[in-house]
Coordinates of C-alpha atoms in Angstrom, one line a residue:
M1 CA 17.5 -29.9 14.4
V2 CA 14.4 -31.4 15.4
G3 CA 14.5 -30.2 19.0
R4 CA 15.4 -26.8 17.9
F5 CA 12.6 -26.7 15.4
L6 CA 10.0 -27.7 18.1
T7 CA 11.2 -25.2 20.9
S8 CA 12.8 -22.2 19.3
V9 CA 9.6 -20.0 19.2
Q10 CA 8.8 -20.9 22.6
W11 CA 12.4 -19.9 24.0
G12 CA 12.0 -16.6 22.0
M13 CA 8.7 -15.8 23.8
V14 CA 10.4 -16.6 27.1
A15 CA 13.4 -14.3 26.2
D16 CA 10.8 -11.6 25.4
K17 CA 9.0 -12.0 28.8
Y18 CA 11.8 -12.7 31.3
G19 CA 14.7 -11.2 29.6
R20 CA 17.6 -12.4 27.3
V21 CA 20.2 -13.4 29.9
P22 CA 18.2 -15.9 31.8
V23 CA 17.6 -17.8 28.4
M24 CA 21.4 -17.6 27.6
I25 CA 22.3 -18.9 31.2
I26 CA 20.0 -21.8 30.7
G27 CA 21.3 -22.5 27.3
C28 CA 25.0 -22.5 28.7
I29 CA 24.0 -25.0 31.3
T30 CA 22.2 -27.1 28.7
V31 CA 25.4 -27.3 26.7
I32 CA 27.5 -28.3 29.8
V33 CA 25.2 -31.0 30.8
F34 CA 23.9 -32.6 27.5
H35 CA 27.4 -32.3 25.6
T36 CA 28.9 -34.1 28.3
L37 CA 26.2 -36.9 28.3
F38 CA 26.6 -37.1 24.4
G39 CA 30.3 -37.9 24.8
A40 CA 29.5 -40.4 27.6
S41 CA 26.9 -42.2 25.4
T42 CA 27.2 -45.9 25.3
N43 CA 24.6 -46.5 22.5
F44 CA 23.2 -44.8 19.4
W45 CA 19.6 -43.8 21.0
M46 CA 21.4 -42.3 24.2
A47 CA 23.3 -40.1 21.8
V48 CA 20.3 -39.3 19.8
L49 CA 18.3 -38.3 22.9
A50 CA 21.3 -36.2 24.1
R51 CA 21.4 -34.3 20.9
F52 CA 17.7 -33.8 20.9
F53 CA 17.7 -32.3 24.5
L54 CA 20.7 -30.3 23.6
G55 CA 18.7 -28.6 20.7
G56 CA 15.4 -28.5 22.5
L57 CA 16.5 -26.9 25.8
N58 CA 18.9 -24.5 24.3
G59 CA 17.3 -21.3 23.1
M60 CA 20.5 -19.3 22.7
L61 CA 20.9 -18.9 19.0
G62 CA 17.8 -16.9 18.4
T63 CA 18.0 -15.0 21.7
I64 CA 21.7 -13.9 20.9
K65 CA 20.8 -12.6 17.6
A66 CA 18.2 -10.4 19.4
Y67 CA 20.6 -9.5 22.2
A68 CA 23.3 -8.4 19.6
S69 CA 20.9 -5.8 17.8
E70 CA 19.8 -4.5 21.2
V71 CA 23.0 -4.2 23.2
C72 CA 24.5 -1.4 21.1
S73 CA 23.0 1.6 19.4
E74 CA 21.6 1.6 15.8
K75 CA 24.9 3.1 14.5
H76 CA 26.8 0.0 15.4
Q77 CA 24.1 -2.6 14.9
A78 CA 25.8 -4.0 11.8
I79 CA 29.1 -4.6 13.6
S80 CA 27.4 -6.2 16.5
V81 CA 25.4 -8.6 14.4
S82 CA 28.5 -9.3 12.2
I83 CA 30.5 -10.3 15.3
V84 CA 27.8 -13.0 16.0
G85 CA 28.2 -14.3 12.5
T86 CA 32.0 -14.2 12.8
V87 CA 32.0 -16.2 16.1
W88 CA 29.5 -18.7 14.6
G89 CA 31.9 -19.1 11.6
L90 CA 34.8 -19.5 13.9
G91 CA 32.8 -22.4 15.7
L92 CA 32.0 -24.0 12.4
I93 CA 35.9 -24.2 11.8
I94 CA 37.2 -24.9 15.4
G95 CA 34.4 -27.4 16.2
P96 CA 34.9 -30.0 13.4
A97 CA 38.5 -29.6 13.7
M98 CA 38.5 -30.3 17.5
G99 CA 36.1 -33.3 17.0
G100 CA 38.5 -34.8 14.3
Y101 CA 41.7 -34.5 16.1
L102 CA 40.3 -35.3 19.8
S103 CA 37.9 -38.2 19.0
Q104 CA 39.0 -41.7 19.6
P105 CA 42.1 -40.6 21.3
A106 CA 43.1 -44.1 22.5
I107 CA 43.6 -45.0 18.9
K108 CA 45.3 -41.7 17.7
Y109 CA 47.3 -41.0 20.9
P110 CA 48.0 -44.5 22.5
N111 CA 50.9 -43.0 24.5
L112 CA 48.6 -40.5 26.3
F113 CA 45.5 -42.5 26.3
P114 CA 46.4 -46.1 26.8
P115 CA 43.8 -48.9 25.9
G116 CA 41.4 -49.6 28.7
S117 CA 41.3 -46.2 30.0
L118 CA 38.3 -43.9 30.3
F119 CA 38.8 -42.3 27.0
D120 CA 39.2 -45.7 25.4
R121 CA 35.8 -46.8 26.5
Y122 CA 34.1 -43.4 25.7
A123 CA 35.7 -42.5 22.3
Y124 CA 34.0 -39.2 22.0
L125 CA 34.1 -37.9 25.5
L126 CA 37.4 -35.9 25.2
P127 CA 36.1 -33.5 22.6
S128 CA 32.7 -33.1 24.5
L129 CA 34.7 -32.3 27.8
C130 CA 36.6 -29.7 26.0
V131 CA 33.2 -28.0 24.8
T132 CA 32.3 -28.2 28.6
V133 CA 35.7 -26.6 29.7
I134 CA 34.9 -23.7 27.3
S135 CA 31.2 -23.3 28.2
I136 CA 31.9 -22.9 32.0
P137 CA 33.6 -19.7 31.8
T138 CA 31.2 -18.6 29.2
L139 CA 28.4 -19.4 31.7
C140 CA 30.1 -17.1 34.4
I141 CA 30.5 -14.1 31.9
T142 CA 26.9 -14.4 31.1
F143 CA 25.8 -13.7 34.5
Y144 CA 27.4 -10.2 34.2
L145 CA 26.0 -9.3 30.8
P146 CA 23.7 -6.3 31.0
E147 CA 19.9 -7.1 30.3
T148 CA 18.2 -5.4 27.4
I149 CA 14.7 -6.3 28.3
H150 CA 13.5 -4.0 31.0
K151 CA 10.8 -5.9 33.1
H152 CA 8.4 -4.3 35.5
D153 CA 5.7 -5.8 37.9
V154 CA 2.2 -5.7 36.3
K155 CA 0.7 -4.3 39.5
E156 CA 3.4 -1.5 39.7
V157 CA 2.7 -0.5 36.1
E158 CA -1.0 -0.3 36.7
Q159 CA -0.4 1.8 40.0
A160 CA 2.1 4.1 37.8
E161 CA -0.7 4.5 35.1
D162 CA -3.4 5.3 37.8
S163 CA -1.1 7.9 39.4
K164 CA -0.9 9.8 36.1
Y165 CA -4.7 10.4 36.1
E166 CA -4.7 11.5 39.7
K167 CA -2.6 14.6 39.3
P168 CA -4.4 17.9 38.8
L169 CA -4.9 19.2 35.3
S170 CA -2.4 21.9 34.4
L171 CA -4.0 24.6 32.4
P172 CA -1.9 27.2 30.5
I173 CA -2.2 30.5 32.5
P174 CA -1.2 33.9 30.8
N175 CA 0.8 36.4 32.9
N176 CA -2.2 38.6 33.8
L177 CA -4.0 35.5 35.2
S178 CA -1.2 34.5 37.7
R179 CA -2.4 36.8 40.6
A180 CA -1.9 35.4 44.1
G181 CA -4.9 33.5 45.7
S182 CA -6.7 33.0 42.3
R183 CA -8.6 29.7 42.5
K184 CA -10.7 29.9 39.4
Y185 CA -9.8 29.8 35.6
T186 CA -12.2 30.6 32.7
V187 CA -12.3 28.3 29.7
C188 CA -14.5 29.6 26.8
E189 CA -16.5 27.1 24.7
S190 CA -18.2 27.5 21.4
I191 CA -15.6 30.0 20.0
E192 CA -17.0 31.2 16.7
S193 CA -14.2 32.9 14.9
P194 CA -10.6 31.7 14.6
S195 CA -9.3 35.3 13.8
V196 CA -7.2 37.1 16.3
H197 CA -8.5 40.5 17.8
S198 CA -6.9 42.8 20.1
P199 CA -8.1 42.1 23.7
L200 CA -10.4 44.9 25.2
G201 CA -8.5 47.3 27.5
S202 CA -9.1 47.3 31.3
L203 CA -12.1 49.3 32.5
H204 CA -11.2 52.3 34.4
E205 CA -13.4 52.7 37.5
P206 CA -12.6 54.7 40.5
K207 CA -10.6 52.9 43.2
F208 CA -12.1 52.1 46.5
E209 CA -9.6 54.6 48.3
D210 CA -10.4 57.3 45.8
A211 CA -14.1 57.0 46.3
W212 CA -13.5 56.9 50.2
N213 CA -11.5 60.2 49.8
Q214 CA -14.1 62.0 47.6
H215 CA -16.8 60.8 50.4
S216 CA -14.7 62.2 53.2
E217 CA -14.4 65.5 51.5
K218 CA -18.2 65.7 51.0
G219 CA -18.6 65.3 54.7
P220 CA -20.0 62.8 57.0
Q221 CA -22.6 60.6 55.8
N222 CA -24.5 57.6 57.3
S223 CA -22.3 54.7 58.1
D224 CA -24.6 52.2 56.3
Q225 CA -24.5 54.1 53.1
V226 CA -20.7 54.1 53.4
Q227 CA -20.6 50.2 53.7
T228 CA -23.1 49.8 50.9
R229 CA -20.9 52.1 48.7
S230 CA -17.8 50.1 49.8
S231 CA -19.3 46.7 49.0
S232 CA -20.4 48.1 45.5
L233 CA -17.0 49.2 44.7
R234 CA -15.3 46.0 45.7
S235 CA -17.8 44.0 43.5
L236 CA -17.1 46.4 40.7
S237 CA -13.3 46.0 41.3
Q238 CA -13.6 42.2 41.3
N239 CA -15.6 42.4 37.9
E240 CA -12.8 44.5 36.4
E241 CA -10.3 41.8 37.3
D242 CA -12.5 39.0 36.0
M243 CA -12.8 41.0 32.7
N244 CA -9.1 41.3 32.4
D245 CA -8.8 37.6 33.2
N246 CA -11.1 36.8 30.3
D247 CA -9.4 39.0 27.9
G248 CA -5.9 37.7 28.8
Y249 CA -7.1 34.2 28.3
R250 CA -8.6 35.0 25.0
A251 CA -5.5 36.5 23.8
L252 CA -3.5 33.4 24.9
L253 CA -5.9 31.5 22.6
G254 CA -5.6 33.8 19.8
T255 CA -9.5 34.4 19.5
D256 CA -12.1 36.5 20.6
T257 CA -15.1 35.3 22.7
P258 CA -18.5 36.2 21.4
K259 CA -21.1 37.4 24.0
D260 CA -23.4 34.5 23.7
A261 CA -20.3 32.1 24.0
Q262 CA -20.6 29.5 26.9
V263 CA -18.2 30.1 29.8
L264 CA -17.2 27.1 31.7
Q265 CA -15.9 27.9 35.3
I266 CA -13.3 25.1 36.3
N267 CA -12.2 25.0 40.0
S268 CA -8.5 23.9 40.1
T269 CA -9.2 21.8 43.2
D270 CA -12.0 20.1 41.5
A271 CA -9.9 19.5 38.3
A272 CA -7.7 17.1 40.3
E273 CA -10.5 14.7 40.7
E274 CA -11.4 14.6 37.0
K275 CA -10.3 11.8 34.9
I276 CA -10.2 11.5 31.1
P277 CA -12.9 9.0 30.3
G278 CA -11.5 5.8 28.6
A279 CA -7.9 7.1 28.6
E280 CA -6.6 4.6 31.2
T281 CA -8.4 1.6 29.5
N282 CA -7.0 2.6 26.0
L283 CA -3.5 3.0 27.3
R284 CA -3.5 -0.5 29.1
D285 CA -5.1 -2.1 26.0
S286 CA -2.5 -0.5 23.8
T287 CA 0.2 -2.0 25.8
K288 CA -1.2 -5.4 26.0
K289 CA -1.9 -5.8 22.3
K290 CA 0.7 -7.5 20.2
K291 CA 0.6 -7.9 16.5
S292 CA 0.8 -11.6 15.3
L293 CA 4.2 -12.5 14.0
W294 CA 2.5 -14.6 11.1
T295 CA 0.7 -11.4 9.9
S296 CA 3.9 -9.4 9.6
K297 CA 4.5 -9.2 6.1
P298 CA 8.2 -7.8 6.3
L299 CA 9.1 -10.3 9.0
M300 CA 7.6 -13.1 7.2
A301 CA 9.6 -12.0 3.9
S302 CA 13.0 -11.6 6.0
I303 CA 12.4 -15.1 7.3
A304 CA 11.7 -16.4 3.7
L305 CA 14.9 -14.9 2.7
Y306 CA 16.9 -16.5 5.5
C307 CA 15.2 -19.9 4.9
I308 CA 15.6 -19.9 1.0
W309 CA 19.2 -18.9 1.3
S310 CA 19.8 -21.5 3.9
L311 CA 18.5 -24.1 1.7
H312 CA 20.9 -23.0 -1.0
D313 CA 24.0 -22.9 1.3
M314 CA 23.3 -26.2 2.7
A315 CA 22.9 -27.7 -0.7
F316 CA 26.0 -26.1 -2.2
S317 CA 28.1 -27.0 0.9
E318 CA 27.1 -30.8 0.4
I319 CA 27.3 -30.7 -3.4
F320 CA 30.8 -28.7 -3.5
S321 CA 32.8 -31.3 -1.7
L322 CA 31.2 -34.2 -3.6
W323 CA 31.9 -32.5 -6.9
C324 CA 35.7 -31.7 -6.1
V325 CA 36.4 -35.3 -5.2
S326 CA 34.3 -36.9 -8.0
P327 CA 36.5 -38.4 -11.0
L328 CA 37.0 -36.4 -14.1
A329 CA 35.0 -38.9 -16.1
D330 CA 32.0 -38.3 -13.9
G331 CA 32.2 -34.4 -14.4
G332 CA 34.2 -33.8 -11.2
L333 CA 37.5 -32.1 -10.5
G334 CA 39.3 -35.3 -9.3
L335 CA 40.8 -33.5 -6.3
S336 CA 41.9 -35.1 -3.0
T337 CA 40.4 -34.5 0.4
T338 CA 43.4 -32.8 1.5
V339 CA 43.2 -30.0 -1.2
V340 CA 39.4 -29.7 -0.7
G341 CA 40.1 -29.1 3.0
Q342 CA 42.7 -26.4 2.1
I343 CA 40.3 -24.7 -0.1
L344 CA 37.6 -24.7 2.4
A345 CA 40.0 -23.3 5.2
I346 CA 41.3 -20.5 3.0
S347 CA 37.9 -19.5 1.9
G348 CA 36.5 -19.8 5.6
F349 CA 39.5 -17.5 6.9
T350 CA 38.9 -14.9 4.2
M351 CA 35.1 -14.8 4.9
L352 CA 35.9 -14.1 8.7
V353 CA 38.2 -11.2 7.8
F354 CA 35.8 -9.7 5.4
Q355 CA 32.9 -9.9 8.1
I356 CA 35.0 -8.2 10.7
L357 CA 36.4 -5.5 8.6
F358 CA 34.2 -4.8 5.7
F359 CA 30.6 -5.9 6.3
A360 CA 29.7 -3.2 8.8
P361 CA 30.7 -0.2 6.7
L362 CA 29.1 -1.9 3.7
V363 CA 25.7 -2.2 5.6
N364 CA 25.8 1.3 6.9
W365 CA 26.5 2.6 3.3
M366 CA 24.1 0.5 1.3
G367 CA 21.5 -0.9 3.8
A368 CA 20.7 -4.5 4.6
V369 CA 18.2 -4.8 1.9
L370 CA 20.5 -3.7 -1.0
V371 CA 23.4 -5.8 0.7
S372 CA 21.3 -8.9 0.7
R373 CA 20.0 -8.2 -2.9
S374 CA 23.6 -7.8 -4.2
G375 CA 24.7 -11.1 -2.6
A376 CA 21.9 -13.0 -4.1
G377 CA 22.3 -11.6 -7.4
F378 CA 26.1 -12.1 -7.8
T379 CA 25.7 -15.5 -6.5
T380 CA 23.3 -16.3 -9.3
L381 CA 25.9 -15.3 -11.7
S382 CA 28.8 -17.1 -10.0
M383 CA 26.9 -20.5 -10.3
A384 CA 27.5 -20.3 -14.0
A385 CA 31.4 -20.3 -13.6
F386 CA 31.6 -23.4 -11.4
P387 CA 31.1 -25.9 -14.4
L388 CA 33.9 -24.2 -16.3
M389 CA 36.4 -25.3 -13.6
T390 CA 36.6 -28.7 -15.3
M391 CA 38.7 -27.0 -18.2
L392 CA 41.5 -26.2 -15.7
K393 CA 44.1 -28.2 -14.2
G394 CA 46.9 -28.2 -11.6
T395 CA 47.9 -24.9 -10.0
S396 CA 45.6 -22.8 -12.2
L397 CA 42.6 -24.8 -11.1
F398 CA 43.7 -24.4 -7.4
I399 CA 44.0 -20.7 -7.6
V400 CA 40.8 -20.1 -9.7
L401 CA 38.9 -22.4 -7.5
N402 CA 40.1 -20.7 -4.3
L403 CA 39.2 -17.3 -5.7
L404 CA 35.6 -18.5 -6.7
S405 CA 35.0 -20.1 -3.3
I406 CA 36.2 -17.0 -1.5
V407 CA 33.8 -15.0 -3.6
K408 CA 30.9 -17.5 -3.0
N409 CA 31.4 -17.4 0.7
I410 CA 31.5 -13.6 0.9
L411 CA 28.4 -13.3 -1.0
G412 CA 26.8 -15.9 1.4
I413 CA 27.9 -13.7 4.4
L414 CA 26.1 -10.7 3.0
I415 CA 22.8 -12.5 2.8
F416 CA 23.0 -14.5 6.1
T417 CA 24.1 -11.4 8.3
G418 CA 21.8 -9.1 6.2
S419 CA 18.9 -11.4 6.9
F420 CA 19.8 -11.4 10.7
I421 CA 19.4 -7.5 10.6
L422 CA 16.2 -7.6 8.5
V423 CA 14.6 -10.1 11.0
N424 CA 15.5 -7.8 14.1
N425 CA 14.4 -4.7 12.2
S426 CA 11.0 -6.2 11.3
V427 CA 9.6 -6.3 14.9
R428 CA 9.4 -4.3 18.1
Q429 CA 11.9 -5.1 20.8
D430 CA 9.2 -6.9 22.9
Q431 CA 8.6 -9.5 20.1
R432 CA 12.3 -9.7 19.0
G433 CA 13.0 -12.9 20.7
A434 CA 10.0 -14.6 19.4
A435 CA 10.6 -13.5 15.9
N436 CA 14.3 -14.9 15.9
G437 CA 12.9 -18.0 17.5
L438 CA 10.5 -18.4 14.7
A439 CA 13.2 -17.8 12.2
M440 CA 15.4 -20.5 13.6
S441 CA 12.6 -23.0 13.8
L442 CA 11.7 -22.5 10.3
V443 CA 15.3 -22.4 9.1
S444 CA 15.9 -25.9 10.8
L445 CA 13.7 -27.4 8.4
F446 CA 15.3 -25.9 5.4
K447 CA 18.7 -26.8 6.7
A448 CA 17.6 -30.4 7.3
V449 CA 16.2 -30.6 3.7
G450 CA 19.2 -28.8 2.0
P451 CA 21.8 -31.6 2.4
A452 CA 19.5 -34.3 1.5
G453 CA 18.0 -32.4 -1.5
G454 CA 21.5 -31.4 -2.8
G455 CA 22.8 -34.9 -2.6
S456 CA 19.9 -36.4 -4.5
I457 CA 20.1 -33.8 -7.3
F458 CA 24.0 -34.7 -7.4
A459 CA 23.2 -38.3 -7.8
W460 CA 20.6 -37.7 -10.4
A461 CA 22.8 -35.5 -12.4
Q462 CA 25.4 -38.4 -12.6
S463 CA 23.2 -40.4 -14.7
R464 CA 22.6 -37.4 -17.2
Q465 CA 26.1 -37.0 -18.5
D466 CA 25.2 -37.5 -22.2
T467 CA 22.1 -35.5 -22.3
Y468 CA 21.9 -32.3 -24.6
I469 CA 20.1 -30.0 -22.1
L470 CA 22.2 -29.4 -18.8
P471 CA 24.1 -32.5 -18.8
G472 CA 25.8 -33.8 -15.7
N473 CA 26.8 -31.2 -13.1
Q474 CA 25.4 -28.4 -15.1
L475 CA 22.1 -29.5 -13.9
V476 CA 23.5 -29.2 -10.3
F477 CA 24.7 -25.8 -10.6
F478 CA 21.8 -24.5 -12.6
S479 CA 19.3 -25.9 -9.7
L480 CA 21.5 -23.8 -7.3
A481 CA 21.2 -20.8 -9.5
V482 CA 17.4 -21.1 -9.5
V483 CA 17.3 -21.2 -5.7
S484 CA 19.6 -18.0 -5.3
L485 CA 17.4 -16.4 -8.1
I486 CA 14.5 -17.0 -6.0
T487 CA 16.2 -15.4 -3.1
Y488 CA 17.2 -12.4 -5.1
F489 CA 13.5 -11.7 -6.2
T490 CA 12.5 -11.8 -2.4
T491 CA 14.6 -8.7 -1.7
F492 CA 12.4 -6.4 -3.8
E493 CA 9.2 -4.7 -2.7
P494 CA 6.5 -5.4 -1.8
F495 CA 8.4 -8.2 0.0
L496 CA 11.2 -6.4 1.6
P497 CA 10.6 -2.6 2.1
R498 CA 13.7 -0.4 2.3
S499 CA 12.3 0.9 5.8
L500 CA 13.8 -2.4 7.2
D501 CA 17.3 -0.9 6.9
R502 CA 16.5 0.7 10.2
P503 CA 15.0 -0.7 13.4
L504 CA 11.3 -0.4 13.7
P505 CA 10.1 2.3 16.0
E506 CA 8.7 1.1 19.3
D507 CA 5.4 3.0 19.0
R508 CA 4.2 1.3 15.7
D509 CA 3.9 -1.9 13.9
V510 CA 4.8 -2.7 10.3
E511 CA 2.1 -4.1 8.2

């Protein structure tokens, strides 16, 4: 927990800069190396250091959550994130079982692992090696995963941005302006009236050929006079075309140009050299600016929801087992550890089935915010039912307690997986790794405090069996109900806006 708390944010930033796959590859290598060292530990401090580096050098947890929301479309985001939660739940079931059955094999299975063998000297090496065997093919598969972060060299990006402004400016040209050989366009400034007027008709002047024919019919004239007349008519014909050009462009703009309007002549060859002042600087500045994660209210509300619920869940897990095995005289249920294990296994299996089959449709129908709110609200009500279990015995107690435990775990999954979606939807893709790293870092503190706090409250409640207000274990479950009620209130606006049901668009930030 300590190593994860110290490095989760940094690993998230690395994942945002260099990609998700490299961080996951490093995480797999870390598991292979330090899990093996943990199993081969010969003293307590060697085991502690191995676990510290295992948490500090492994940034997979937050990165995988970000990757799961990016590797598929928005439509399948819920099922993708729920698969991550399902695999995590399977790990919580298989991992402890593997450790329980395979640790100290020389004592449990002397025929297979005789005294004095390697696994007799290193009692916890066998389960660690099993984890390593599982991690090696996982590492190989990770190399073939598609990357969701598209990385570009900074110089290449700057060159691409510069090339955008080196292209000629393209002006909209109406049909009557698209004559061959035209190199000059007219843009009118200081347009006074926005109203639409019919463009002026073309001026009808005698063509140069008609004038030449008329001149030929009158008889021969001086050649200098003919050239002067020809030049005058060519100039008049060119003015007619320019007048039509102006009319056509005014018709395109939907306005009429007053006589005193300023006319700006733009040469198309000169326009290629023009650049928009400040546009390149503004574009680069906008791409480099990233909003601080600490100032994002929706993100911090999503992380608060995740952390508070983790505190509740860890405390409940600690209290539930102690309460089940406690004597009836102390307000417990007096169950054996075998029965408690069966209850946890049944509720855990049901939780996995629900997450695979029903969570995604429920989120697509209600949204992540309402799903999390419903889970917290019904959990608060269910806490009142646990102290009533002391009134039941035998088979009825086993059945009802199983049902209540199943409901509690399903409600917890709604909040846990819903909070994963909310964290990912609170930020843009380029900050998603850091956001999940920050969430993992903060939640590590709450998960460390949860079992200690729950155990302390349970021990204090044992000394209050004869009080009138919340005697014994009623105080314990009342405390859990208060924490879940706080979680419920954090799902309302202005803490969590309903817009977080969908991913944040890449072109804006949430304030």
